[in-house]
XYZ file of C-alpha atoms in Angstrom:
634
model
C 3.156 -34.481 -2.616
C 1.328 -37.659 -4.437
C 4.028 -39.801 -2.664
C 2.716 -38.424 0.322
C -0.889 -38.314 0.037
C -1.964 -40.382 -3.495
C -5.404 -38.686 -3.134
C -4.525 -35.307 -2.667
C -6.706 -33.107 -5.068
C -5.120 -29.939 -5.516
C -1.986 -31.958 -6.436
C -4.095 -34.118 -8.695
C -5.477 -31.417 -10.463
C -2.155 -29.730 -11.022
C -0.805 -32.919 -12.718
C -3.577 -33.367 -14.867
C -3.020 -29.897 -16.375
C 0.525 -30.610 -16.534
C 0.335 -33.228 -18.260
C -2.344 -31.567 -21.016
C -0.013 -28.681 -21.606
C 2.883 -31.525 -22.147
C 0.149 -33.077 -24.751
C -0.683 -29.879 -26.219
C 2.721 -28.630 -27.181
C 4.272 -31.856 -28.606
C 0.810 -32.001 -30.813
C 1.639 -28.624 -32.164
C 5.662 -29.529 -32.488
C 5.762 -29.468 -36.515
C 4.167 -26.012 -37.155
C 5.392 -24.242 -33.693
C 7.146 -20.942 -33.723
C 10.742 -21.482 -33.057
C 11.551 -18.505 -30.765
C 7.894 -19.416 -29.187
C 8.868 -22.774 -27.808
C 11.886 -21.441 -26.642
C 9.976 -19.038 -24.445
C 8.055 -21.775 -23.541
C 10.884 -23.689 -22.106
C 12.505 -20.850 -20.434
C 8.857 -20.536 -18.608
C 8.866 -24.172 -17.033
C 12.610 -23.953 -16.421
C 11.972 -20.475 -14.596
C 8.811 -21.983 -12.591
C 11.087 -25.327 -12.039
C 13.910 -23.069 -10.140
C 16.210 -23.531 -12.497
C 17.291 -19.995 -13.431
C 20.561 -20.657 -15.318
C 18.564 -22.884 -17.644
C 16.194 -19.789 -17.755
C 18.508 -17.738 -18.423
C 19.664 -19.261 -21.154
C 16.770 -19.831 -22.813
C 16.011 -16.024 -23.095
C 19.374 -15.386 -24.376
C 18.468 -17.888 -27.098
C 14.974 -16.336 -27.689
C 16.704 -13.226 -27.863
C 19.657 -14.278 -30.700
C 16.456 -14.648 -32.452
C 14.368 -12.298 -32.002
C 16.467 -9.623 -30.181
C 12.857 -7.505 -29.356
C 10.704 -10.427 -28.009
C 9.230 -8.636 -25.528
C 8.470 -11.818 -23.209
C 11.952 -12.991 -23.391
C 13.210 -9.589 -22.399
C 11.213 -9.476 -19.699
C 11.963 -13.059 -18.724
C 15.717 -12.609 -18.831
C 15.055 -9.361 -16.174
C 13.867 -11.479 -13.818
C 16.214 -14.908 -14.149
C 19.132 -12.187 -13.643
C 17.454 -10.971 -10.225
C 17.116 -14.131 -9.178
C 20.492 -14.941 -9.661
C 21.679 -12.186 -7.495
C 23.203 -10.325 -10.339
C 21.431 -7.202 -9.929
C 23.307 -4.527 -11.904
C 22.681 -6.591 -15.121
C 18.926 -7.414 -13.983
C 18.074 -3.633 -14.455
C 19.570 -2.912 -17.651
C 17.557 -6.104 -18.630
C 14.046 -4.597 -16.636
C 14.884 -1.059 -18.771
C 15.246 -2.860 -21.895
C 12.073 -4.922 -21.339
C 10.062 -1.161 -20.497
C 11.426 0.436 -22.867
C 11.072 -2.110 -25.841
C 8.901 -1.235 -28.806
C 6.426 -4.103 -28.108
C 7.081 -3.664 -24.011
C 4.824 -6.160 -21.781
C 2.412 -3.386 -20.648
C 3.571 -4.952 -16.984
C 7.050 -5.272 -17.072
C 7.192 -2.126 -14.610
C 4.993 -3.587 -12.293
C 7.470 -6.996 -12.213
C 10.408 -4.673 -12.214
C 8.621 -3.032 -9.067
C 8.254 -6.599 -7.303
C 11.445 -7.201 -7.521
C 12.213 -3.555 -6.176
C 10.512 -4.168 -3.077
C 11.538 -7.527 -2.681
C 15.209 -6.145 -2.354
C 16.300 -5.572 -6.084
C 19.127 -2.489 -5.747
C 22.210 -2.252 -8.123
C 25.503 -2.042 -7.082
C 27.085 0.227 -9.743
C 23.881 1.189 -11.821
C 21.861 3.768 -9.112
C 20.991 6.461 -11.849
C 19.385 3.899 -14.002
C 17.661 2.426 -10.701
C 16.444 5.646 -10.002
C 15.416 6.883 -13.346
C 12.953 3.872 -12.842
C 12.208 4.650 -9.853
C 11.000 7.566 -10.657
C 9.144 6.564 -13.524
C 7.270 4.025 -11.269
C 6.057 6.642 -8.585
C 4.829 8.872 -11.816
C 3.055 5.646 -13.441
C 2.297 4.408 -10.553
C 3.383 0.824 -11.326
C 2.714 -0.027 -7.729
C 1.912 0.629 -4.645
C 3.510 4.299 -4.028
C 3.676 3.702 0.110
C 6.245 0.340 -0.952
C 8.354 2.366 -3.438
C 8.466 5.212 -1.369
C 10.200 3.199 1.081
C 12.769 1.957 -1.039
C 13.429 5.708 -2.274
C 13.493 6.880 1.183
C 16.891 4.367 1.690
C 18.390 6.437 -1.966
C 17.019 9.690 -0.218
C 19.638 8.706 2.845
C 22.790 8.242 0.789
C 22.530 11.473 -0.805
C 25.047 13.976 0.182
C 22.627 16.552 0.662
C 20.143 14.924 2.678
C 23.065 13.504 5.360
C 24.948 17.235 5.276
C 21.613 19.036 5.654
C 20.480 16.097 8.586
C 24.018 16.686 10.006
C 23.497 20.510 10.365
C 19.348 20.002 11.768
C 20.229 17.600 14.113
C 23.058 20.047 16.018
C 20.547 22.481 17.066
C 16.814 20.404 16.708
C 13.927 21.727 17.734
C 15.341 25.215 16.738
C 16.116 26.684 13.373
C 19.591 26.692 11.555
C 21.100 29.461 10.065
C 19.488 30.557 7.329
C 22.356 29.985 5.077
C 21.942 25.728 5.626
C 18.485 26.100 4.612
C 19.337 27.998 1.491
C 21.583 24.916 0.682
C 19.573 22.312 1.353
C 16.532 24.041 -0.104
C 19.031 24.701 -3.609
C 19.685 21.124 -3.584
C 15.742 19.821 -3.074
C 14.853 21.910 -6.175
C 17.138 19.741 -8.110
C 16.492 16.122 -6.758
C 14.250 14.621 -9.254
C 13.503 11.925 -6.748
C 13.106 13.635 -4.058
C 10.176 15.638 -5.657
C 8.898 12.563 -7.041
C 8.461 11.077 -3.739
C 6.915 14.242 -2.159
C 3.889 14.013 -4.308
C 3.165 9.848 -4.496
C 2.935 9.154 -0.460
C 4.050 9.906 2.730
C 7.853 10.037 3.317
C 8.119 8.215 6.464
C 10.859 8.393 9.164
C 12.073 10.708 12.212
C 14.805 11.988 10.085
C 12.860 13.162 7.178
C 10.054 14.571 9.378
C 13.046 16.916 10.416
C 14.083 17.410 6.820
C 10.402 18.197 5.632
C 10.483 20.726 8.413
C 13.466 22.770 7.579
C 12.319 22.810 3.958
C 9.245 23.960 4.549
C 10.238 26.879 7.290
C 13.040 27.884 4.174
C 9.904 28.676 1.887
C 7.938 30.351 4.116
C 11.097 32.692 5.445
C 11.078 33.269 1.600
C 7.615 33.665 0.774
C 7.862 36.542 3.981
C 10.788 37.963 2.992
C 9.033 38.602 -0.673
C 12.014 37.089 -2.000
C 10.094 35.084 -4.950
C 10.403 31.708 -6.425
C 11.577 31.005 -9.212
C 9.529 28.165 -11.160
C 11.661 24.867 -9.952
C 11.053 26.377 -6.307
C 7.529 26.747 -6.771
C 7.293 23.166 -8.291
C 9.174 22.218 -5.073
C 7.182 24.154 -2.963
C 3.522 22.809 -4.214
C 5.313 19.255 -4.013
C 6.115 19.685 -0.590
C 2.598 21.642 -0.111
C 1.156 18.102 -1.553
C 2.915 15.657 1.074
C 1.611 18.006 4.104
C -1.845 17.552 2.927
C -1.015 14.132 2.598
C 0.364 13.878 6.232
C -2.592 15.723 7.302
C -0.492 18.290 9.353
C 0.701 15.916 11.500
C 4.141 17.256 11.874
C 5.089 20.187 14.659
C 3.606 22.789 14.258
C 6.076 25.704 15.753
C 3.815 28.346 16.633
C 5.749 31.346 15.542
C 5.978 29.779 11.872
C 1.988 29.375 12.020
C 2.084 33.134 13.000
C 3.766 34.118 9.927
C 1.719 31.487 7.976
C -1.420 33.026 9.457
C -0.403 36.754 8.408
C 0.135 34.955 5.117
C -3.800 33.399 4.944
C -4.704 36.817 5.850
C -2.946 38.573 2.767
C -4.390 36.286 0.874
C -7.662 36.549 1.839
C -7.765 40.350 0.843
C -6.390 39.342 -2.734
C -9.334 37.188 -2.714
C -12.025 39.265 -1.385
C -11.338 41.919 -3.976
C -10.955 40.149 -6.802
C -7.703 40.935 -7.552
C -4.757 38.808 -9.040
C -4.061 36.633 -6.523
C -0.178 35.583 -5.357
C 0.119 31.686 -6.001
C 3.127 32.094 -3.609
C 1.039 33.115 -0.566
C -1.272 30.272 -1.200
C 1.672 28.028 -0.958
C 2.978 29.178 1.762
C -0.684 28.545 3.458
C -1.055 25.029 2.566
C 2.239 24.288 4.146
C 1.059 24.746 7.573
C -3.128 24.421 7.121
C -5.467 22.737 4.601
C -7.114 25.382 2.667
C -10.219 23.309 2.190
C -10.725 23.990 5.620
C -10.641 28.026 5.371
C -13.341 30.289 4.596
C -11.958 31.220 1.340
C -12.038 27.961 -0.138
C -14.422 28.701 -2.466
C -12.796 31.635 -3.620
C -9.633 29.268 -4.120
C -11.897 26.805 -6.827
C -12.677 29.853 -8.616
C -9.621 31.253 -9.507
C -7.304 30.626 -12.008
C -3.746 29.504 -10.492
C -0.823 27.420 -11.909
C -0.574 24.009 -12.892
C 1.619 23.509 -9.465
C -1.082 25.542 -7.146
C -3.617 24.302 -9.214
C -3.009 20.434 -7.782
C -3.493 22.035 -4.554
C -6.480 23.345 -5.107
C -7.640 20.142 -6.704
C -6.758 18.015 -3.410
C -8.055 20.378 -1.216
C -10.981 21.812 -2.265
C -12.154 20.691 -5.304
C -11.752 16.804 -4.779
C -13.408 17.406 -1.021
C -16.431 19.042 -2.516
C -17.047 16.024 -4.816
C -16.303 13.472 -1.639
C -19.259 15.670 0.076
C -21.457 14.978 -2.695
C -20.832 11.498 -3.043
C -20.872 10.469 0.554
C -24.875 12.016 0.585
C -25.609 10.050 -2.154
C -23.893 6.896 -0.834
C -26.633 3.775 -0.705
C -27.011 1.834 2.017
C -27.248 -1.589 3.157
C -28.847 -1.645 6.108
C -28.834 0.064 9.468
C -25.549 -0.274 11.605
C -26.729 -1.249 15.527
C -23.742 -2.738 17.088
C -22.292 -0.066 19.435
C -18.534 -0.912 18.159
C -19.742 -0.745 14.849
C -20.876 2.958 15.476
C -18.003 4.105 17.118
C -15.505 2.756 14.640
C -17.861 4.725 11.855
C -17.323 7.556 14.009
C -14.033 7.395 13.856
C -13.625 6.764 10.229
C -15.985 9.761 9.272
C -13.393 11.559 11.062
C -10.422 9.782 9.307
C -10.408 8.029 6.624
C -8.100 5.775 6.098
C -5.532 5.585 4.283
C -5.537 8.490 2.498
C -3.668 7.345 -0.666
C -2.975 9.340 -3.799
C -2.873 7.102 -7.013
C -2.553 3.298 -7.782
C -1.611 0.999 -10.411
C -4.104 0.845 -13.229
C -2.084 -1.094 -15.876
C -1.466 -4.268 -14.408
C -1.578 -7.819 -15.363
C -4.637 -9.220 -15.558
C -5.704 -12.783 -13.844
C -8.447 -15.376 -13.465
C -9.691 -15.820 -9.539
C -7.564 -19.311 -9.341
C -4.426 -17.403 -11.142
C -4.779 -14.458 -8.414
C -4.859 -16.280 -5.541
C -1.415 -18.860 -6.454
C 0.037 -15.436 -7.659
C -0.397 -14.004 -3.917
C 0.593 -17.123 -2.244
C 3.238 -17.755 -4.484
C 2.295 -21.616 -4.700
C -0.857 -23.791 -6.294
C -3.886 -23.140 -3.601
C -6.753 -22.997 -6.097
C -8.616 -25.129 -8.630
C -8.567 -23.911 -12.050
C -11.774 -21.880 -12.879
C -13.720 -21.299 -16.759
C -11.637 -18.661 -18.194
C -15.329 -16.902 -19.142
C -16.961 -18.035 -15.702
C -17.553 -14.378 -13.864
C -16.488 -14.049 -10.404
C -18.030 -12.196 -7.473
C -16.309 -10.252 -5.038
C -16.669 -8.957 -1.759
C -14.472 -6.714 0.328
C -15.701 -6.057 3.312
C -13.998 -3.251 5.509
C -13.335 -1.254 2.066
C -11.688 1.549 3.434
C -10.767 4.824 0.818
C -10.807 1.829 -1.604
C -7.647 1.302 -2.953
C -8.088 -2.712 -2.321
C -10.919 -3.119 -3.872
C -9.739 -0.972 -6.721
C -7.364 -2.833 -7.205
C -9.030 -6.113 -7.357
C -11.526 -4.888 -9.910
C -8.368 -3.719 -12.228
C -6.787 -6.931 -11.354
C -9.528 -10.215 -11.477
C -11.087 -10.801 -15.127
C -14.581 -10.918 -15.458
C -14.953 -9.625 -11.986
C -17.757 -7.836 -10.421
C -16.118 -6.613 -7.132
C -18.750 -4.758 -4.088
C -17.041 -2.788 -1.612
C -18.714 -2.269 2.125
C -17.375 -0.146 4.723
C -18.980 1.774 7.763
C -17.461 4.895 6.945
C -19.650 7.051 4.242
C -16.708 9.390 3.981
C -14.365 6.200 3.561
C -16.647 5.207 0.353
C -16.875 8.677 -0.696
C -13.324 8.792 -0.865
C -12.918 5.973 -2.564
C -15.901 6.286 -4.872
C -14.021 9.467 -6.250
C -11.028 7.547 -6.888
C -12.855 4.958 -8.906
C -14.382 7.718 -11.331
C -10.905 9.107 -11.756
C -8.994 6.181 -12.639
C -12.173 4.936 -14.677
C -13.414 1.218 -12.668
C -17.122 0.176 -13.893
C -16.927 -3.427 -12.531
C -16.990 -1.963 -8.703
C -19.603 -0.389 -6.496
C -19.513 0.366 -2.704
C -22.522 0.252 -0.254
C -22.723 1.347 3.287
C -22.736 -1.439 5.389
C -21.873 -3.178 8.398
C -20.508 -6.801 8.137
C -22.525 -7.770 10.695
C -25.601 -6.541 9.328
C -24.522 -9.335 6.093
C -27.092 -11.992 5.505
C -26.908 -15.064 3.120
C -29.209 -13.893 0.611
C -26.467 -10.919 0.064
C -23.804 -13.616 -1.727
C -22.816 -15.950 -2.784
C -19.332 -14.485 -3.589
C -16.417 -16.270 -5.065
C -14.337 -14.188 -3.104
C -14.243 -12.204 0.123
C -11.232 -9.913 1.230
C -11.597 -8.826 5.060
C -8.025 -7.399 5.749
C -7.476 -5.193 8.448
C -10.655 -5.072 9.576
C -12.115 -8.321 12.098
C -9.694 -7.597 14.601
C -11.502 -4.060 14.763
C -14.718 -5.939 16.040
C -15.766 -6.742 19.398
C -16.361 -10.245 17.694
C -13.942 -11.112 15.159
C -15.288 -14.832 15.024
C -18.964 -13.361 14.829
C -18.267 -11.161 11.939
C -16.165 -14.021 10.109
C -19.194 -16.285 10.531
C -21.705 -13.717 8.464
C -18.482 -13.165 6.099
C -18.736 -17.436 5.764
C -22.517 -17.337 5.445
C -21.864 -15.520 2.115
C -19.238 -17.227 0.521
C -19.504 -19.933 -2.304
C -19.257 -23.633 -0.839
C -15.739 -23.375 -3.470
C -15.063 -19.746 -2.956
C -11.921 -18.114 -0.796
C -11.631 -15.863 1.115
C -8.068 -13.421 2.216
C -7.772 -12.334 5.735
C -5.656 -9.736 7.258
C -5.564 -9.564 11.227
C -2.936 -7.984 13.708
C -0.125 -9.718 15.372
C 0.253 -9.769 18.960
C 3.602 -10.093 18.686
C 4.305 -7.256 15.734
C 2.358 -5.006 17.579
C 3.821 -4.607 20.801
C 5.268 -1.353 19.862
C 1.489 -0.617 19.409
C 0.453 -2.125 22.718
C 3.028 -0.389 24.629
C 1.198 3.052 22.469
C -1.787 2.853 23.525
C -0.587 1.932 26.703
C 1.013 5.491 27.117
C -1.992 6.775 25.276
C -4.170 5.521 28.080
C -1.787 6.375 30.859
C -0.972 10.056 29.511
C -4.965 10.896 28.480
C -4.271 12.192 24.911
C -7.273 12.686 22.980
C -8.053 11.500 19.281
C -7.950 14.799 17.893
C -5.741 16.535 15.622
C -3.906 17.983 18.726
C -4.422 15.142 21.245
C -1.969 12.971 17.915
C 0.588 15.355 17.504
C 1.022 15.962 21.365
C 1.539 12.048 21.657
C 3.861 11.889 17.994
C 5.921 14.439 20.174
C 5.922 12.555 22.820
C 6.703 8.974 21.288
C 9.812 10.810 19.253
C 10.907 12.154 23.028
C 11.139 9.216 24.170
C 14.655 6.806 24.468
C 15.229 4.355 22.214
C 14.956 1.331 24.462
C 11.116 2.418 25.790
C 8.728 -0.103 23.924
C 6.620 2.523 23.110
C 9.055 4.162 20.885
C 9.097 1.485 18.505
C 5.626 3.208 16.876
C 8.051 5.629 15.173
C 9.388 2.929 12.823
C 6.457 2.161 11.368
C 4.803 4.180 8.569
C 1.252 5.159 9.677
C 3.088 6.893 12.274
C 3.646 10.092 10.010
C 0.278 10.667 8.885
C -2.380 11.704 10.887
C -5.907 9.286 10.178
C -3.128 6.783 9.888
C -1.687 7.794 13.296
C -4.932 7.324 14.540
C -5.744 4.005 13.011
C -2.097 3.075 14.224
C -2.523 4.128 17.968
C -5.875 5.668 18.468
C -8.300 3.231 17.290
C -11.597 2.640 19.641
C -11.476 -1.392 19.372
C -8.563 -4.007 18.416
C -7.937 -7.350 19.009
C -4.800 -8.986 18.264
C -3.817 -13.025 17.144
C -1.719 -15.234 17.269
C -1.042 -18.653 15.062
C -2.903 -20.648 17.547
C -5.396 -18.051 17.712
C -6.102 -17.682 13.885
C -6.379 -21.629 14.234
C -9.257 -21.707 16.590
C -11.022 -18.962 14.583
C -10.830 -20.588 11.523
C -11.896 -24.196 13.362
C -14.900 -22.693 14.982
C -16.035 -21.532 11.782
C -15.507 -24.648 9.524
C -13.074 -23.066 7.752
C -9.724 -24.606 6.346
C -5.947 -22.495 6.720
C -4.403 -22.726 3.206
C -0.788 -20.547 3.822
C 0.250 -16.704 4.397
C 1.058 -14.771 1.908
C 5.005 -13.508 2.824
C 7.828 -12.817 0.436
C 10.076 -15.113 -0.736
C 12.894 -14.567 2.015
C 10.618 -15.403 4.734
C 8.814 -18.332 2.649
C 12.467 -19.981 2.284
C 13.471 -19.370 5.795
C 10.594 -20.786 7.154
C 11.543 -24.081 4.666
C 14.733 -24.150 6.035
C 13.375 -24.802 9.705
C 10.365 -26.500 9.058
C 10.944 -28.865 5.359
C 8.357 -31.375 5.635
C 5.695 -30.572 2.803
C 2.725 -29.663 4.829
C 4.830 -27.516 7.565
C 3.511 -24.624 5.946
C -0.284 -25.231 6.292
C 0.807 -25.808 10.055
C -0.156 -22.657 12.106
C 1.618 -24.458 15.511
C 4.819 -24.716 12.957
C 4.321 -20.792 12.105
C 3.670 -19.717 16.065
C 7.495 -21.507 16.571
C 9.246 -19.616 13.850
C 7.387 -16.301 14.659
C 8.305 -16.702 18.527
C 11.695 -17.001 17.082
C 11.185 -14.058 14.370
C 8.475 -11.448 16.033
C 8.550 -8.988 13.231
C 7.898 -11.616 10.754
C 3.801 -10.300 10.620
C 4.734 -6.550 11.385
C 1.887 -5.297 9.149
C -0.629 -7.921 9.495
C -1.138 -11.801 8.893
C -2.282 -12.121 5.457
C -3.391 -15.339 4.467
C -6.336 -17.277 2.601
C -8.738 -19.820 4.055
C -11.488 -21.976 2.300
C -14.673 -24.291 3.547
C -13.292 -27.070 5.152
C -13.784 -29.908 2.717
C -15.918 -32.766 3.682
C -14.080 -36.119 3.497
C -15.742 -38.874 0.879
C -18.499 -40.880 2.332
């Protein structure tokens, strides 16, 4: 890059520290740990690309020092990269499992995961670590659900039991099929895993979900009983409804029975009487009981662990939401008339409605954070001790900013949304995974002012391209960041999201309304339609199974989509400078391979020709990071 451009700072910097770390570890050469500057070396030869070398290197750390938890770890990921995945997770297991384990070597095994780790002859260890990620979580459940969802679809079970729904679909099977499938549900570990981390997307396990759940209820009615793996099954499969919101068909002669269900149960209740945890499950299958008059009945009582989780989701953790959404401060009043309706909206849904996320992850400075999710050197090195403000604006049920305050060191990380519920949500999430360097306030971005920052950083993703202004709102966003601060934007796709376009479109056309009947009228719809309508493309994509996510998807009262060019003139008008998207390494190396010259990549007309040629490239949003234009030397 210096041959290019002598003066380049960034690339000045970066030798500099280069060089100092060169300095540093030949002056401590005569007293240096052995095994230590062997893991040293296997770190520059991994960051140089050269993973044999790396790989070597942690073989020799290990002949040493068999346990070094670093070199274990190290040696997981030089095997991934050279395509030899079986090997790479026995290595990732070994590295979890080790008596001094890297307290994130699950999260780096889940990376890999979703970046397209999957053994060839190894699936039960995969799985068994798998499964221990969902529990963890080590990441994001909605990314590792869709890698078990593709293990889900090999199963005999699962393609027997699709096989047999399919052949007669909307209707009922035999009862016998359910039996069998239901058997074999009780038994899948990660099946049930799954159920209660996120929602399982796709048309086929929508089906799936279906048939399970009409099997429990025929049993519940039939006073059949459960044993205790079927009621674990049952409450698991209770969870991802709540989770979906209901979202699913709703066949009205099932929400008969479930209704004469609620009804029994509501007598139990009423007289104080033992109460049947069965009939309770067989409610929240097809309603939320938070919603029923009995609800506070259901907090009172004493139910099983299983039930009890329910009851926790439903009720109890709704109750607290209430409490906390009164109580939620605010910034100032919201007058722009978009503004209000997309509060609306959100009071409604919030969104997402996500169930855990990681806690125990590794921890960075600001400058380490932002190369880490660009995957290259965009940011000056900072004081390790120097704090760093925060700002995410559009902050949702919270699980970014969450995230960020578990992530950044020395952070101090504000959270604004226009949604009370939203922050409610997410303020109850923050007291149960125990965050103290986060608040949220009630706020509208436009109502920000520069006396509110300055902040290091500012995350607005997913939520400009929900104003009638994006470039107004990115312009008070800009009035309150640091002349050196960042900032990470996330804005639709025009070309992703004509699936969506061609949605609303039908939406529109067909007058469904935003209501919990108005979405699963139009899901029915979308799934009716043939493959080849643009419309039905919606049904790929995740938010599709949930319901505030359906509506966020498809229903949403303002959006406004980009392209390259587009993001280009937003970020000129506002003085600010494009410094690269944040895409995984696949996409990063294909987009090398058309476009080599160093500085193709911080070219947005060089992204809008390989996206024309690769349109799902930005299928969930453009992610990328901008900065103050820097003023050229006098």
């Amino acid at each position: 890059m210096l041959q290019l451009e002598p003066t380049h700072a960034d690339a000045l910097h970066a030798l500099q520290t280069c060089r100092r770390m060169l300095a540093d570890a030949e002056a401590a050469l005569p007293n240096a740990d052995p095994v230590a500057l062997i893991v040293e070396k296997a770190g520059l030869l991994s960051a140089h690309g050269d993973q044999p070398g790396a790989l070597n290197a942690w073989d020799q750390a290990l002949a040493l020092q068999p346990k070094h938890p670093l070199a274990l770890l190290g040696r997981a990921q030089a095997l991934t990269r050279l395509g030899l995945a079986d090997a790479a997770v026995l290595a990732y297991r070994a590295a979890i499992d080790g008596e001094d384990g890297v307290d994130f070597a699950g999260e780096d095994f889940c990376a890999d995961v979703v970046a397209g780790l999957r053994p060839q002859q190894l699936g039960a260890v995969f799985e068994v670590l798998l499964v221990r990620a969902l529990h963890a979580p080590w990441h994001r459940a909605s990314e590792l659900v869709a890698v078990a969802a593709g293990q889900l679809l090999q199963r005999a079970w699962v393609v027997r039991a699709l096989d047999n729904i399919d052949a007669v679909w909307p209707a009922r099977g035999p009862a016998e099929q359910g039996e069998e499938a239901l058997r074999a549900a009780v038994d899948d570990v990660l099946f049930n895993a799954v159920l209660k981390a996120a929602v399982l997307p796709g048309e086929a396990f929508e089906r799936l979900l279906a048939n399970l759940r009409f099997s429990l209820l025929s049993r519940v009615v039939a006073d059949s009983g459960l044993d205790d793996a079927t009621l674990a099954l049952g409450a698991a499969l209770a969870a991802q409804m709540l989770a979906r919101e209901y979202a699913m068909l709703q066949p009205a002669q099932e929400l008969q029975q479930a209704a004469l269900l609620a009804g029994q149960l509501t007598e139990q209740l009423a007289s104080g009487s033992a109460s049947d945890p069965q009939l309770l499950l067989a409610v929240v299958l097809y309603s939320d009981p938070g919603r029923r008059s009995f609800a506070p009945a259901l907090a009172k009582h004493a139910w099983p662990d299983q039930v009890q989780a329910l009851v926790q989701m439903a009720v109890l953790d709704r109750q607290r939401e209430e409490q906390l959404a009164e109580a939620m401060p605010s910034l100032r009043d919201i007058a722009d008339e978009v503004s209000k309706a997309a509060r609306e909206q959100y009071e409604q849904n919030p969104y997402p409605r996500w169930i855990d996320t990681p806690s125990a992850v590794r921890r960075m400075a600001q400058d380490e954070y932002v190369n880490w999710r660009l995957g290259r050197v965009a940011a000056a090195p900072r004081a390790a001790d120097a704090a760093v403000r925060v700002l995410v604006a559009g902050a949702g049920t919270g699980q970014q900013p969450i995230e960020l305050a578990n992530r950044l060191q020395n952070a101090q990380v504000l959270g604004i949304d226009l949604s009370r519920a939203s922050l409610a949500y997410a303020q109850r999430q923050a007291e149960r995974i125990g965050v103290d360097n986060l608040r949220f306030l009630h706020a509208d971005i436009l109502a920000l002012v520069p006396e509110d920052g300055p902040f290091d950083l500012i995350e607005a993703s997913g939520v400009l391209h929900h104003m009638q202004d994006p470039a107004l709102g990115l312009r008070r966003l800009r009035a309150c960041l640091a002349p050196d601060g960042l900032m990470r934007i996330g804005l639709y796709s025009a070309r992703a999201r004509r699936a969506v376009a061609a949605a609303r479109a039908l939406i529109a056309r067909e007058g469904f309304a935003a209501t919990a009947q108005g979405m699963r009228a139009f899901r029915q719809q979308v799934l009716a339609l043939p493959a080849d309508d643009p419309a039905r493309g919606v049904a790929s994509l995740a938010d599709f199974y949930a319901m505030s996510e359906c509506r966020d998807l498809a229903f949403h009262v303002h959006e406004t989509s980009f392209d390259p060019p587009g993001i280009a003139g937003l970020l000129h008008g506002e003085a600010m400078e494009f410094l690269g998207f944040e895409l995984p390494p696949a996409v990063q190396h294909a987009f090398v391979q058309q476009f080599p010259q160093p500085f193709d990549g911080l070219d947005l007309d060089c992204w809008d020709r390989f996206e024309e040629q690769h349109p799902g490239t930005f299928t969930g949003m453009y992610q990328f990071w901008a900065r103050p234009r820097q003023l050229e030397p006098a």
